[in-house]
Amino acid sequence: MIGPSSGAGEILAHLRSLRSEETVAGMGRYGIVTDTALGISNPNLARIARTVGRDHARAFRLWETDVREARMLALYTLEPKKLTPDEARRLAGDFDSWEIVDGAADIFVSAGLTGLIAEFAEDEREFVRRTAFAMIAGAAVHLKQEPDATLIGWLDLVARHATDPRNFVRKAVNWALRNVGKRSRACHAPALALAQKLAGSEDRTARWIGRDALRALTDEKRIARIKR
């Protein structure tokens, strides 16, 4: 039985015992990188995380195994308050999947590491750049006390990287733009203006991002739900 005192090796052995080839095959259909996957669902990993508890050092030992489930479990069990910018950079350097990025991005935001957003946005690696925009999208929803001006400032990054045609970047840029625009009345106007500008771009990627965001930011029912 695994528990709070279990080491990374013991936990990894337990994960390997749960391997499901059928689930691995299903993951591939959702664009999840399965090279090292064992086929354990995220809800099951979340239950395992509750069983073993948080342990920052152990989480990094699990991360170093390069096994998809061990890395997801590492994200679930690291301690955000202890996470340093250098540790976040170290994790980001290993990102190779949208699901890892999106899970880590929320943790980086909750750890107060939004200062890394601009740095990650300028990084040429696809999944590191995606991290920046996934962080913006998450911050727009979860950082209720953050001034709107911070979110509006990040729209400059959206504009600068809206021509990156890589699938996992362009979708995250679009996601960030939409979430900023839906955050508040103050954020909606500049986000809408940027969406309109991008929609008229000669660049195909920017045009797609702008047009898709426009649909969300001009939807009357969604606009009505913006509280402030």
mmCIF file with all atom_site columns, C-alpha atoms in Angstrom:
data_model
loop_
_atom_site.group_PDB
_atom_site.id
_atom_site.type_symbol
_atom_site.label_atom_id
_atom_site.label_alt_id
_atom_site.label_comp_id
_atom_site.label_asym_id
_atom_site.label_entity_id
_atom_site.label_seq_id
_atom_site.pdbx_PDB_ins_code
_atom_site.Cartn_x
_atom_site.Cartn_y
_atom_site.Cartn_z
_atom_site.occupancy
_atom_site.B_iso_or_equiv
_atom_site.pdbx_formal_charge
_atom_site.auth_seq_id
_atom_site.auth_comp_id
_atom_site.auth_asym_id
_atom_site.auth_atom_id
_atom_site.pdbx_PDB_model_num
ATOM 1   C CA . MET A 1 1   ? 0.000   0.000  0.000   1.00 0.00 ? 1   MET A CA 1
ATOM 2   C CA . ILE A 1 2   ? 1.232   3.459  -0.841  1.00 0.00 ? 2   ILE A CA 1
ATOM 3   C CA . GLY A 1 3   ? 0.810   6.397  1.504   1.00 0.00 ? 3   GLY A CA 1
ATOM 4   C CA . PRO A 1 4   ? 2.360   9.695  2.642   1.00 0.00 ? 4   PRO A CA 1
ATOM 5   C CA . SER A 1 5   ? 5.616   7.986  3.569   1.00 0.00 ? 5   SER A CA 1
ATOM 6   C CA . SER A 1 6   ? 6.012   6.235  0.210   1.00 0.00 ? 6   SER A CA 1
ATOM 7   C CA . GLY A 1 7   ? 9.037   7.139  -1.858  1.00 0.00 ? 7   GLY A CA 1
ATOM 8   C CA . ALA A 1 8   ? 9.106   7.959  -5.551  1.00 0.00 ? 8   ALA A CA 1
ATOM 9   C CA . GLY A 1 9   ? 10.256  4.450  -6.486  1.00 0.00 ? 9   GLY A CA 1
ATOM 10  C CA . GLU A 1 10  ? 7.440   2.778  -4.581  1.00 0.00 ? 10  GLU A CA 1
ATOM 11  C CA . ILE A 1 11  ? 4.874   5.121  -6.094  1.00 0.00 ? 11  ILE A CA 1
ATOM 12  C CA . LEU A 1 12  ? 6.227   4.545  -9.597  1.00 0.00 ? 12  LEU A CA 1
ATOM 13  C CA . ALA A 1 13  ? 5.987   0.767  -9.094  1.00 0.00 ? 13  ALA A CA 1
ATOM 14  C CA . HIS A 1 14  ? 2.362   1.195  -8.035  1.00 0.00 ? 14  HIS A CA 1
ATOM 15  C CA . LEU A 1 15  ? 1.648   3.291  -11.120 1.00 0.00 ? 15  LEU A CA 1
ATOM 16  C CA . ARG A 1 16  ? 3.210   0.656  -13.365 1.00 0.00 ? 16  ARG A CA 1
ATOM 17  C CA . SER A 1 17  ? 0.974   -1.980 -11.812 1.00 0.00 ? 17  SER A CA 1
ATOM 18  C CA . LEU A 1 18  ? -2.070  -0.017 -13.042 1.00 0.00 ? 18  LEU A CA 1
ATOM 19  C CA . ARG A 1 19  ? -0.979  0.102  -16.683 1.00 0.00 ? 19  ARG A CA 1
ATOM 20  C CA . SER A 1 20  ? -3.795  -0.066 -19.240 1.00 0.00 ? 20  SER A CA 1
ATOM 21  C CA . GLU A 1 21  ? -2.935  -0.437 -22.915 1.00 0.00 ? 21  GLU A CA 1
ATOM 22  C CA . GLU A 1 22  ? -6.539  0.314  -23.870 1.00 0.00 ? 22  GLU A CA 1
ATOM 23  C CA . THR A 1 23  ? -6.438  3.646  -22.049 1.00 0.00 ? 23  THR A CA 1
ATOM 24  C CA . VAL A 1 24  ? -3.075  4.501  -23.604 1.00 0.00 ? 24  VAL A CA 1
ATOM 25  C CA . ALA A 1 25  ? -4.599  4.049  -27.041 1.00 0.00 ? 25  ALA A CA 1
ATOM 26  C CA . GLY A 1 26  ? -7.513  6.290  -26.114 1.00 0.00 ? 26  GLY A CA 1
ATOM 27  C CA . MET A 1 27  ? -5.202  9.046  -24.883 1.00 0.00 ? 27  MET A CA 1
ATOM 28  C CA . GLY A 1 28  ? -3.549  9.276  -28.260 1.00 0.00 ? 28  GLY A CA 1
ATOM 29  C CA . ARG A 1 29  ? -6.851  10.278 -29.824 1.00 0.00 ? 29  ARG A CA 1
ATOM 30  C CA . TYR A 1 30  ? -6.877  13.418 -27.656 1.00 0.00 ? 30  TYR A CA 1
ATOM 31  C CA . GLY A 1 31  ? -3.418  14.532 -28.636 1.00 0.00 ? 31  GLY A CA 1
ATOM 32  C CA . ILE A 1 32  ? -1.831  13.332 -25.400 1.00 0.00 ? 32  ILE A CA 1
ATOM 33  C CA . VAL A 1 33  ? 1.781   12.247 -25.783 1.00 0.00 ? 33  VAL A CA 1
ATOM 34  C CA . THR A 1 34  ? 1.808   8.542  -24.958 1.00 0.00 ? 34  THR A CA 1
ATOM 35  C CA . ASP A 1 35  ? 5.446   7.575  -25.495 1.00 0.00 ? 35  ASP A CA 1
ATOM 36  C CA . THR A 1 36  ? 5.899   6.972  -21.767 1.00 0.00 ? 36  THR A CA 1
ATOM 37  C CA . ALA A 1 37  ? 2.237   6.756  -20.746 1.00 0.00 ? 37  ALA A CA 1
ATOM 38  C CA . LEU A 1 38  ? 0.881   3.982  -18.550 1.00 0.00 ? 38  LEU A CA 1
ATOM 39  C CA . GLY A 1 39  ? -2.775  4.676  -19.287 1.00 0.00 ? 39  GLY A CA 1
ATOM 40  C CA . ILE A 1 40  ? -3.992  5.970  -15.921 1.00 0.00 ? 40  ILE A CA 1
ATOM 41  C CA . SER A 1 41  ? -6.728  8.599  -16.043 1.00 0.00 ? 41  SER A CA 1
ATOM 42  C CA . ASN A 1 42  ? -6.277  11.970 -14.387 1.00 0.00 ? 42  ASN A CA 1
ATOM 43  C CA . PRO A 1 43  ? -9.165  11.377 -11.935 1.00 0.00 ? 43  PRO A CA 1
ATOM 44  C CA . ASN A 1 44  ? -7.407  8.203  -10.782 1.00 0.00 ? 44  ASN A CA 1
ATOM 45  C CA . LEU A 1 45  ? -4.127  10.081 -10.508 1.00 0.00 ? 45  LEU A CA 1
ATOM 46  C CA . ALA A 1 46  ? -5.880  12.736 -8.419  1.00 0.00 ? 46  ALA A CA 1
ATOM 47  C CA . ARG A 1 47  ? -7.079  10.024 -6.039  1.00 0.00 ? 47  ARG A CA 1
ATOM 48  C CA . ILE A 1 48  ? -3.544  8.645  -5.775  1.00 0.00 ? 48  ILE A CA 1
ATOM 49  C CA . ALA A 1 49  ? -2.282  12.169 -5.104  1.00 0.00 ? 49  ALA A CA 1
ATOM 50  C CA . ARG A 1 50  ? -4.675  12.495 -2.167  1.00 0.00 ? 50  ARG A CA 1
ATOM 51  C CA . THR A 1 51  ? -3.438  9.174  -0.834  1.00 0.00 ? 51  THR A CA 1
ATOM 52  C CA . VAL A 1 52  ? 0.269   10.001 -0.945  1.00 0.00 ? 52  VAL A CA 1
ATOM 53  C CA . GLY A 1 53  ? -0.043  13.692 -0.055  1.00 0.00 ? 53  GLY A CA 1
ATOM 54  C CA . ARG A 1 54  ? 2.210   16.592 -0.989  1.00 0.00 ? 54  ARG A CA 1
ATOM 55  C CA . ASP A 1 55  ? 5.975   16.301 -0.879  1.00 0.00 ? 55  ASP A CA 1
ATOM 56  C CA . HIS A 1 56  ? 7.947   18.847 -2.881  1.00 0.00 ? 56  HIS A CA 1
ATOM 57  C CA . ALA A 1 57  ? 11.219  16.961 -3.125  1.00 0.00 ? 57  ALA A CA 1
ATOM 58  C CA . ARG A 1 58  ? 9.501   13.667 -3.938  1.00 0.00 ? 58  ARG A CA 1
ATOM 59  C CA . ALA A 1 59  ? 7.455   15.380 -6.627  1.00 0.00 ? 59  ALA A CA 1
ATOM 60  C CA . PHE A 1 60  ? 10.639  16.354 -8.454  1.00 0.00 ? 60  PHE A CA 1
ATOM 61  C CA . ARG A 1 61  ? 11.967  12.807 -8.151  1.00 0.00 ? 61  ARG A CA 1
ATOM 62  C CA . LEU A 1 62  ? 8.742   11.586 -9.764  1.00 0.00 ? 62  LEU A CA 1
ATOM 63  C CA . TRP A 1 63  ? 9.132   14.224 -12.478 1.00 0.00 ? 63  TRP A CA 1
ATOM 64  C CA . GLU A 1 64  ? 12.619  12.986 -13.292 1.00 0.00 ? 64  GLU A CA 1
ATOM 65  C CA . THR A 1 65  ? 11.297  9.507  -14.172 1.00 0.00 ? 65  THR A CA 1
ATOM 66  C CA . ASP A 1 66  ? 9.951   10.931 -17.466 1.00 0.00 ? 66  ASP A CA 1
ATOM 67  C CA . VAL A 1 67  ? 6.829   8.742  -17.116 1.00 0.00 ? 67  VAL A CA 1
ATOM 68  C CA . ARG A 1 68  ? 3.677   10.618 -18.108 1.00 0.00 ? 68  ARG A CA 1
ATOM 69  C CA . GLU A 1 69  ? 1.648   9.546  -15.053 1.00 0.00 ? 69  GLU A CA 1
ATOM 70  C CA . ALA A 1 70  ? 4.532   10.156 -12.662 1.00 0.00 ? 70  ALA A CA 1
ATOM 71  C CA . ARG A 1 71  ? 4.901   13.661 -14.057 1.00 0.00 ? 71  ARG A CA 1
ATOM 72  C CA . MET A 1 72  ? 1.198   14.379 -13.706 1.00 0.00 ? 72  MET A CA 1
ATOM 73  C CA . LEU A 1 73  ? 1.368   13.063 -10.144 1.00 0.00 ? 73  LEU A CA 1
ATOM 74  C CA . ALA A 1 74  ? 4.375   15.292 -9.536  1.00 0.00 ? 74  ALA A CA 1
ATOM 75  C CA . LEU A 1 75  ? 2.278   18.314 -10.520 1.00 0.00 ? 75  LEU A CA 1
ATOM 76  C CA . TYR A 1 76  ? -0.529  17.183 -8.226  1.00 0.00 ? 76  TYR A CA 1
ATOM 77  C CA . THR A 1 77  ? 1.766   16.684 -5.238  1.00 0.00 ? 77  THR A CA 1
ATOM 78  C CA . LEU A 1 78  ? 4.385   19.432 -5.398  1.00 0.00 ? 78  LEU A CA 1
ATOM 79  C CA . GLU A 1 79  ? 3.949   22.320 -2.969  1.00 0.00 ? 79  GLU A CA 1
ATOM 80  C CA . PRO A 1 80  ? 3.124   25.543 -4.873  1.00 0.00 ? 80  PRO A CA 1
ATOM 81  C CA . LYS A 1 81  ? 4.257   27.792 -2.030  1.00 0.00 ? 81  LYS A CA 1
ATOM 82  C CA . LYS A 1 82  ? 7.721   26.240 -2.271  1.00 0.00 ? 82  LYS A CA 1
ATOM 83  C CA . LEU A 1 83  ? 7.963   26.413 -6.058  1.00 0.00 ? 83  LEU A CA 1
ATOM 84  C CA . THR A 1 84  ? 10.711  28.764 -7.194  1.00 0.00 ? 84  THR A CA 1
ATOM 85  C CA . PRO A 1 85  ? 11.068  30.490 -10.576 1.00 0.00 ? 85  PRO A CA 1
ATOM 86  C CA . ASP A 1 86  ? 14.093  28.335 -11.377 1.00 0.00 ? 86  ASP A CA 1
ATOM 87  C CA . GLU A 1 87  ? 12.148  25.170 -10.577 1.00 0.00 ? 87  GLU A CA 1
ATOM 88  C CA . ALA A 1 88  ? 9.314   26.362 -12.830 1.00 0.00 ? 88  ALA A CA 1
ATOM 89  C CA . ARG A 1 89  ? 11.817  26.994 -15.620 1.00 0.00 ? 89  ARG A CA 1
ATOM 90  C CA . ARG A 1 90  ? 13.225  23.508 -15.070 1.00 0.00 ? 90  ARG A CA 1
ATOM 91  C CA . LEU A 1 91  ? 9.780   21.946 -15.388 1.00 0.00 ? 91  LEU A CA 1
ATOM 92  C CA . ALA A 1 92  ? 8.894   24.031 -18.437 1.00 0.00 ? 92  ALA A CA 1
ATOM 93  C CA . GLY A 1 93  ? 12.051  22.908 -20.204 1.00 0.00 ? 93  GLY A CA 1
ATOM 94  C CA . ASP A 1 94  ? 10.693  19.352 -20.150 1.00 0.00 ? 94  ASP A CA 1
ATOM 95  C CA . PHE A 1 95  ? 7.168   20.121 -21.359 1.00 0.00 ? 95  PHE A CA 1
ATOM 96  C CA . ASP A 1 96  ? 6.138   18.029 -24.364 1.00 0.00 ? 96  ASP A CA 1
ATOM 97  C CA . SER A 1 97  ? 2.350   17.824 -24.091 1.00 0.00 ? 97  SER A CA 1
ATOM 98  C CA . TRP A 1 98  ? -0.544  20.251 -23.873 1.00 0.00 ? 98  TRP A CA 1
ATOM 99  C CA . GLU A 1 99  ? -2.034  18.477 -20.854 1.00 0.00 ? 99  GLU A CA 1
ATOM 100 C CA . ILE A 1 100 ? 1.187   18.789 -18.865 1.00 0.00 ? 100 ILE A CA 1
ATOM 101 C CA . VAL A 1 101 ? 1.448   22.456 -19.843 1.00 0.00 ? 101 VAL A CA 1
ATOM 102 C CA . ASP A 1 102 ? -2.107  23.308 -18.886 1.00 0.00 ? 102 ASP A CA 1
ATOM 103 C CA . GLY A 1 103 ? -1.866  21.521 -15.535 1.00 0.00 ? 103 GLY A CA 1
ATOM 104 C CA . ALA A 1 104 ? 1.435   23.187 -14.716 1.00 0.00 ? 104 ALA A CA 1
ATOM 105 C CA . ALA A 1 105 ? 0.253   26.626 -15.834 1.00 0.00 ? 105 ALA A CA 1
ATOM 106 C CA . ASP A 1 106 ? -2.444  26.715 -13.161 1.00 0.00 ? 106 ASP A CA 1
ATOM 107 C CA . ILE A 1 107 ? 0.108   25.716 -10.545 1.00 0.00 ? 107 ILE A CA 1
ATOM 108 C CA . PHE A 1 108 ? 2.535   28.406 -11.687 1.00 0.00 ? 108 PHE A CA 1
ATOM 109 C CA . VAL A 1 109 ? -0.250  30.977 -11.373 1.00 0.00 ? 109 VAL A CA 1
ATOM 110 C CA . SER A 1 110 ? -1.261  29.780 -7.895  1.00 0.00 ? 110 SER A CA 1
ATOM 111 C CA . ALA A 1 111 ? 2.424   29.837 -6.907  1.00 0.00 ? 111 ALA A CA 1
ATOM 112 C CA . GLY A 1 112 ? 2.566   33.545 -7.736  1.00 0.00 ? 112 GLY A CA 1
ATOM 113 C CA . LEU A 1 113 ? 4.941   33.070 -10.671 1.00 0.00 ? 113 LEU A CA 1
ATOM 114 C CA . THR A 1 114 ? 3.149   35.260 -13.197 1.00 0.00 ? 114 THR A CA 1
ATOM 115 C CA . GLY A 1 115 ? 6.392   37.195 -13.522 1.00 0.00 ? 115 GLY A CA 1
ATOM 116 C CA . LEU A 1 116 ? 7.523   34.345 -15.788 1.00 0.00 ? 116 LEU A CA 1
ATOM 117 C CA . ILE A 1 117 ? 4.769   34.958 -18.347 1.00 0.00 ? 117 ILE A CA 1
ATOM 118 C CA . ALA A 1 118 ? 6.685   37.442 -20.489 1.00 0.00 ? 118 ALA A CA 1
ATOM 119 C CA . GLU A 1 119 ? 9.824   35.288 -20.360 1.00 0.00 ? 119 GLU A CA 1
ATOM 120 C CA . PHE A 1 120 ? 7.954   32.154 -21.393 1.00 0.00 ? 120 PHE A CA 1
ATOM 121 C CA . ALA A 1 121 ? 6.126   34.017 -24.176 1.00 0.00 ? 121 ALA A CA 1
ATOM 122 C CA . GLU A 1 122 ? 9.442   35.011 -25.750 1.00 0.00 ? 122 GLU A CA 1
ATOM 123 C CA . ASP A 1 123 ? 10.782  31.450 -25.568 1.00 0.00 ? 123 ASP A CA 1
ATOM 124 C CA . GLU A 1 124 ? 10.822  29.812 -29.007 1.00 0.00 ? 124 GLU A CA 1
ATOM 125 C CA . ARG A 1 125 ? 9.982   26.332 -27.681 1.00 0.00 ? 125 ARG A CA 1
ATOM 126 C CA . GLU A 1 126 ? 6.374   25.526 -28.543 1.00 0.00 ? 126 GLU A CA 1
ATOM 127 C CA . PHE A 1 127 ? 5.259   24.203 -25.183 1.00 0.00 ? 127 PHE A CA 1
ATOM 128 C CA . VAL A 1 128 ? 7.103   26.819 -23.158 1.00 0.00 ? 128 VAL A CA 1
ATOM 129 C CA . ARG A 1 129 ? 5.411   29.557 -25.174 1.00 0.00 ? 129 ARG A CA 1
ATOM 130 C CA . ARG A 1 130 ? 2.071   27.813 -24.725 1.00 0.00 ? 130 ARG A CA 1
ATOM 131 C CA . THR A 1 131 ? 2.694   27.903 -20.978 1.00 0.00 ? 131 THR A CA 1
ATOM 132 C CA . ALA A 1 132 ? 2.752   31.697 -21.025 1.00 0.00 ? 132 ALA A CA 1
ATOM 133 C CA . PHE A 1 133 ? -0.666  31.964 -22.639 1.00 0.00 ? 133 PHE A CA 1
ATOM 134 C CA . ALA A 1 134 ? -2.168  29.144 -20.578 1.00 0.00 ? 134 ALA A CA 1
ATOM 135 C CA . MET A 1 135 ? -1.015  31.101 -17.523 1.00 0.00 ? 135 MET A CA 1
ATOM 136 C CA . ILE A 1 136 ? -2.703  34.257 -18.808 1.00 0.00 ? 136 ILE A CA 1
ATOM 137 C CA . ALA A 1 137 ? -5.909  32.311 -19.472 1.00 0.00 ? 137 ALA A CA 1
ATOM 138 C CA . GLY A 1 138 ? -5.810  30.843 -15.966 1.00 0.00 ? 138 GLY A CA 1
ATOM 139 C CA . ALA A 1 139 ? -4.898  34.116 -14.282 1.00 0.00 ? 139 ALA A CA 1
ATOM 140 C CA . ALA A 1 140 ? -7.825  35.853 -15.958 1.00 0.00 ? 140 ALA A CA 1
ATOM 141 C CA . VAL A 1 141 ? -10.181 33.423 -14.230 1.00 0.00 ? 141 VAL A CA 1
ATOM 142 C CA . HIS A 1 142 ? -8.502  32.671 -10.913 1.00 0.00 ? 142 HIS A CA 1
ATOM 143 C CA . LEU A 1 143 ? -6.624  35.807 -9.837  1.00 0.00 ? 143 LEU A CA 1
ATOM 144 C CA . LYS A 1 144 ? -9.698  37.728 -8.727  1.00 0.00 ? 144 LYS A CA 1
ATOM 145 C CA . GLN A 1 145 ? -7.686  40.347 -6.816  1.00 0.00 ? 145 GLN A CA 1
ATOM 146 C CA . GLU A 1 146 ? -5.217  41.044 -9.627  1.00 0.00 ? 146 GLU A CA 1
ATOM 147 C CA . PRO A 1 147 ? -5.760  44.514 -11.122 1.00 0.00 ? 147 PRO A CA 1
ATOM 148 C CA . ASP A 1 148 ? -7.392  44.472 -14.545 1.00 0.00 ? 148 ASP A CA 1
ATOM 149 C CA . ALA A 1 149 ? -4.476  46.555 -15.768 1.00 0.00 ? 149 ALA A CA 1
ATOM 150 C CA . THR A 1 150 ? -2.200  43.534 -15.383 1.00 0.00 ? 150 THR A CA 1
ATOM 151 C CA . LEU A 1 151 ? -4.389  41.434 -17.656 1.00 0.00 ? 151 LEU A CA 1
ATOM 152 C CA . ILE A 1 152 ? -4.759  44.235 -20.170 1.00 0.00 ? 152 ILE A CA 1
ATOM 153 C CA . GLY A 1 153 ? -0.986  44.580 -20.230 1.00 0.00 ? 153 GLY A CA 1
ATOM 154 C CA . TRP A 1 154 ? -0.634  40.939 -21.229 1.00 0.00 ? 154 TRP A CA 1
ATOM 155 C CA . LEU A 1 155 ? -2.651  41.642 -24.382 1.00 0.00 ? 155 LEU A CA 1
ATOM 156 C CA . ASP A 1 156 ? 0.580   43.050 -25.837 1.00 0.00 ? 156 ASP A CA 1
ATOM 157 C CA . LEU A 1 157 ? 1.971   39.512 -25.706 1.00 0.00 ? 157 LEU A CA 1
ATOM 158 C CA . VAL A 1 158 ? -1.159  38.204 -27.422 1.00 0.00 ? 158 VAL A CA 1
ATOM 159 C CA . ALA A 1 159 ? -0.687  40.722 -30.220 1.00 0.00 ? 159 ALA A CA 1
ATOM 160 C CA . ARG A 1 160 ? 3.018   39.960 -30.576 1.00 0.00 ? 160 ARG A CA 1
ATOM 161 C CA . HIS A 1 161 ? 2.620   36.196 -30.835 1.00 0.00 ? 161 HIS A CA 1
ATOM 162 C CA . ALA A 1 162 ? -0.687  35.948 -32.690 1.00 0.00 ? 162 ALA A CA 1
ATOM 163 C CA . THR A 1 163 ? 1.185   35.011 -35.862 1.00 0.00 ? 163 THR A CA 1
ATOM 164 C CA . ASP A 1 164 ? 2.796   31.889 -34.372 1.00 0.00 ? 164 ASP A CA 1
ATOM 165 C CA . PRO A 1 165 ? 1.165   29.161 -36.491 1.00 0.00 ? 165 PRO A CA 1
ATOM 166 C CA . ARG A 1 166 ? 2.046   26.223 -34.253 1.00 0.00 ? 166 ARG A CA 1
ATOM 167 C CA . ASN A 1 167 ? -1.135  24.503 -33.172 1.00 0.00 ? 167 ASN A CA 1
ATOM 168 C CA . PHE A 1 168 ? -0.566  24.434 -29.434 1.00 0.00 ? 168 PHE A CA 1
ATOM 169 C CA . VAL A 1 169 ? 0.581   28.053 -29.378 1.00 0.00 ? 169 VAL A CA 1
ATOM 170 C CA . ARG A 1 170 ? -2.161  29.591 -31.507 1.00 0.00 ? 170 ARG A CA 1
ATOM 171 C CA . LYS A 1 171 ? -4.879  27.827 -29.514 1.00 0.00 ? 171 LYS A CA 1
ATOM 172 C CA . ALA A 1 172 ? -3.420  29.079 -26.238 1.00 0.00 ? 172 ALA A CA 1
ATOM 173 C CA . VAL A 1 173 ? -3.054  32.631 -27.578 1.00 0.00 ? 173 VAL A CA 1
ATOM 174 C CA . ASN A 1 174 ? -6.717  32.527 -28.585 1.00 0.00 ? 174 ASN A CA 1
ATOM 175 C CA . TRP A 1 175 ? -7.666  31.088 -25.188 1.00 0.00 ? 175 TRP A CA 1
ATOM 176 C CA . ALA A 1 176 ? -5.802  33.873 -23.391 1.00 0.00 ? 176 ALA A CA 1
ATOM 177 C CA . LEU A 1 177 ? -7.451  36.587 -25.501 1.00 0.00 ? 177 LEU A CA 1
ATOM 178 C CA . ARG A 1 178 ? -10.930 35.199 -24.906 1.00 0.00 ? 178 ARG A CA 1
ATOM 179 C CA . ASN A 1 179 ? -10.446 34.789 -21.156 1.00 0.00 ? 179 ASN A CA 1
ATOM 180 C CA . VAL A 1 180 ? -9.048  38.274 -20.686 1.00 0.00 ? 180 VAL A CA 1
ATOM 181 C CA . GLY A 1 181 ? -11.990 39.696 -22.603 1.00 0.00 ? 181 GLY A CA 1
ATOM 182 C CA . LYS A 1 182 ? -14.492 37.808 -20.466 1.00 0.00 ? 182 LYS A CA 1
ATOM 183 C CA . ARG A 1 183 ? -12.874 38.791 -17.169 1.00 0.00 ? 183 ARG A CA 1
ATOM 184 C CA . SER A 1 184 ? -14.462 42.213 -16.666 1.00 0.00 ? 184 SER A CA 1
ATOM 185 C CA . ARG A 1 185 ? -16.013 45.186 -18.424 1.00 0.00 ? 185 ARG A CA 1
ATOM 186 C CA . ALA A 1 186 ? -12.671 46.988 -18.237 1.00 0.00 ? 186 ALA A CA 1
ATOM 187 C CA . CYS A 1 187 ? -10.889 44.072 -19.907 1.00 0.00 ? 187 CYS A CA 1
ATOM 188 C CA . HIS A 1 188 ? -13.577 43.418 -22.488 1.00 0.00 ? 188 HIS A CA 1
ATOM 189 C CA . ALA A 1 189 ? -13.118 46.600 -24.525 1.00 0.00 ? 189 ALA A CA 1
ATOM 190 C CA . PRO A 1 190 ? -9.354  46.298 -25.189 1.00 0.00 ? 190 PRO A CA 1
ATOM 191 C CA . ALA A 1 191 ? -9.626  42.547 -25.795 1.00 0.00 ? 191 ALA A CA 1
ATOM 192 C CA . LEU A 1 192 ? -12.459 43.109 -28.274 1.00 0.00 ? 192 LEU A CA 1
ATOM 193 C CA . ALA A 1 193 ? -10.458 45.810 -30.036 1.00 0.00 ? 193 ALA A CA 1
ATOM 194 C CA . LEU A 1 194 ? -7.484  43.470 -30.369 1.00 0.00 ? 194 LEU A CA 1
ATOM 195 C CA . ALA A 1 195 ? -9.715  40.651 -31.635 1.00 0.00 ? 195 ALA A CA 1
ATOM 196 C CA . GLN A 1 196 ? -11.117 42.988 -34.292 1.00 0.00 ? 196 GLN A CA 1
ATOM 197 C CA . LYS A 1 197 ? -7.631  44.045 -35.339 1.00 0.00 ? 197 LYS A CA 1
ATOM 198 C CA . LEU A 1 198 ? -6.418  40.455 -35.588 1.00 0.00 ? 198 LEU A CA 1
ATOM 199 C CA . ALA A 1 199 ? -9.542  39.395 -37.483 1.00 0.00 ? 199 ALA A CA 1
ATOM 200 C CA . GLY A 1 200 ? -8.563  41.846 -40.213 1.00 0.00 ? 200 GLY A CA 1
ATOM 201 C CA . SER A 1 201 ? -4.943  40.731 -40.359 1.00 0.00 ? 201 SER A CA 1
ATOM 202 C CA . GLU A 1 202 ? -3.328  39.478 -43.537 1.00 0.00 ? 202 GLU A CA 1
ATOM 203 C CA . ASP A 1 203 ? -1.710  36.731 -41.482 1.00 0.00 ? 203 ASP A CA 1
ATOM 204 C CA . ARG A 1 204 ? -3.765  33.538 -41.536 1.00 0.00 ? 204 ARG A CA 1
ATOM 205 C CA . THR A 1 205 ? -3.073  32.538 -37.929 1.00 0.00 ? 205 THR A CA 1
ATOM 206 C CA . ALA A 1 206 ? -3.755  35.979 -36.501 1.00 0.00 ? 206 ALA A CA 1
ATOM 207 C CA . ARG A 1 207 ? -6.947  36.174 -38.530 1.00 0.00 ? 207 ARG A CA 1
ATOM 208 C CA . TRP A 1 208 ? -8.168  32.826 -37.137 1.00 0.00 ? 208 TRP A CA 1
ATOM 209 C CA . ILE A 1 209 ? -7.374  33.886 -33.569 1.00 0.00 ? 209 ILE A CA 1
ATOM 210 C CA . GLY A 1 210 ? -9.155  37.206 -34.028 1.00 0.00 ? 210 GLY A CA 1
ATOM 211 C CA . ARG A 1 211 ? -12.261 35.803 -35.676 1.00 0.00 ? 211 ARG A CA 1
ATOM 212 C CA . ASP A 1 212 ? -12.658 33.017 -33.124 1.00 0.00 ? 212 ASP A CA 1
ATOM 213 C CA . ALA A 1 213 ? -12.206 35.443 -30.227 1.00 0.00 ? 213 ALA A CA 1
ATOM 214 C CA . LEU A 1 214 ? -14.697 37.846 -31.806 1.00 0.00 ? 214 LEU A CA 1
ATOM 215 C CA . ARG A 1 215 ? -17.380 35.175 -31.747 1.00 0.00 ? 215 ARG A CA 1
ATOM 216 C CA . ALA A 1 216 ? -16.884 34.758 -28.008 1.00 0.00 ? 216 ALA A CA 1
ATOM 217 C CA . LEU A 1 217 ? -16.513 38.440 -27.179 1.00 0.00 ? 217 LEU A CA 1
ATOM 218 C CA . THR A 1 218 ? -19.563 39.598 -29.134 1.00 0.00 ? 218 THR A CA 1
ATOM 219 C CA . ASP A 1 219 ? -21.901 36.883 -27.875 1.00 0.00 ? 219 ASP A CA 1
ATOM 220 C CA . GLU A 1 220 ? -24.658 38.764 -26.036 1.00 0.00 ? 220 GLU A CA 1
ATOM 221 C CA . LYS A 1 221 ? -25.271 36.034 -23.463 1.00 0.00 ? 221 LYS A CA 1
ATOM 222 C CA . ARG A 1 222 ? -21.586 35.869 -22.575 1.00 0.00 ? 222 ARG A CA 1
ATOM 223 C CA . ILE A 1 223 ? -21.296 39.646 -22.395 1.00 0.00 ? 223 ILE A CA 1
ATOM 224 C CA . ALA A 1 224 ? -24.298 39.739 -20.045 1.00 0.00 ? 224 ALA A CA 1
ATOM 225 C CA . ARG A 1 225 ? -22.473 37.388 -17.669 1.00 0.00 ? 225 ARG A CA 1
ATOM 226 C CA . ILE A 1 226 ? -19.565 39.796 -17.235 1.00 0.00 ? 226 ILE A CA 1
ATOM 227 C CA . LYS A 1 227 ? -20.200 41.053 -13.709 1.00 0.00 ? 227 LYS A CA 1
ATOM 228 C CA . ARG A 1 228 ? -18.010 44.128 -13.404 1.00 0.00 ? 228 ARG A CA 1
#
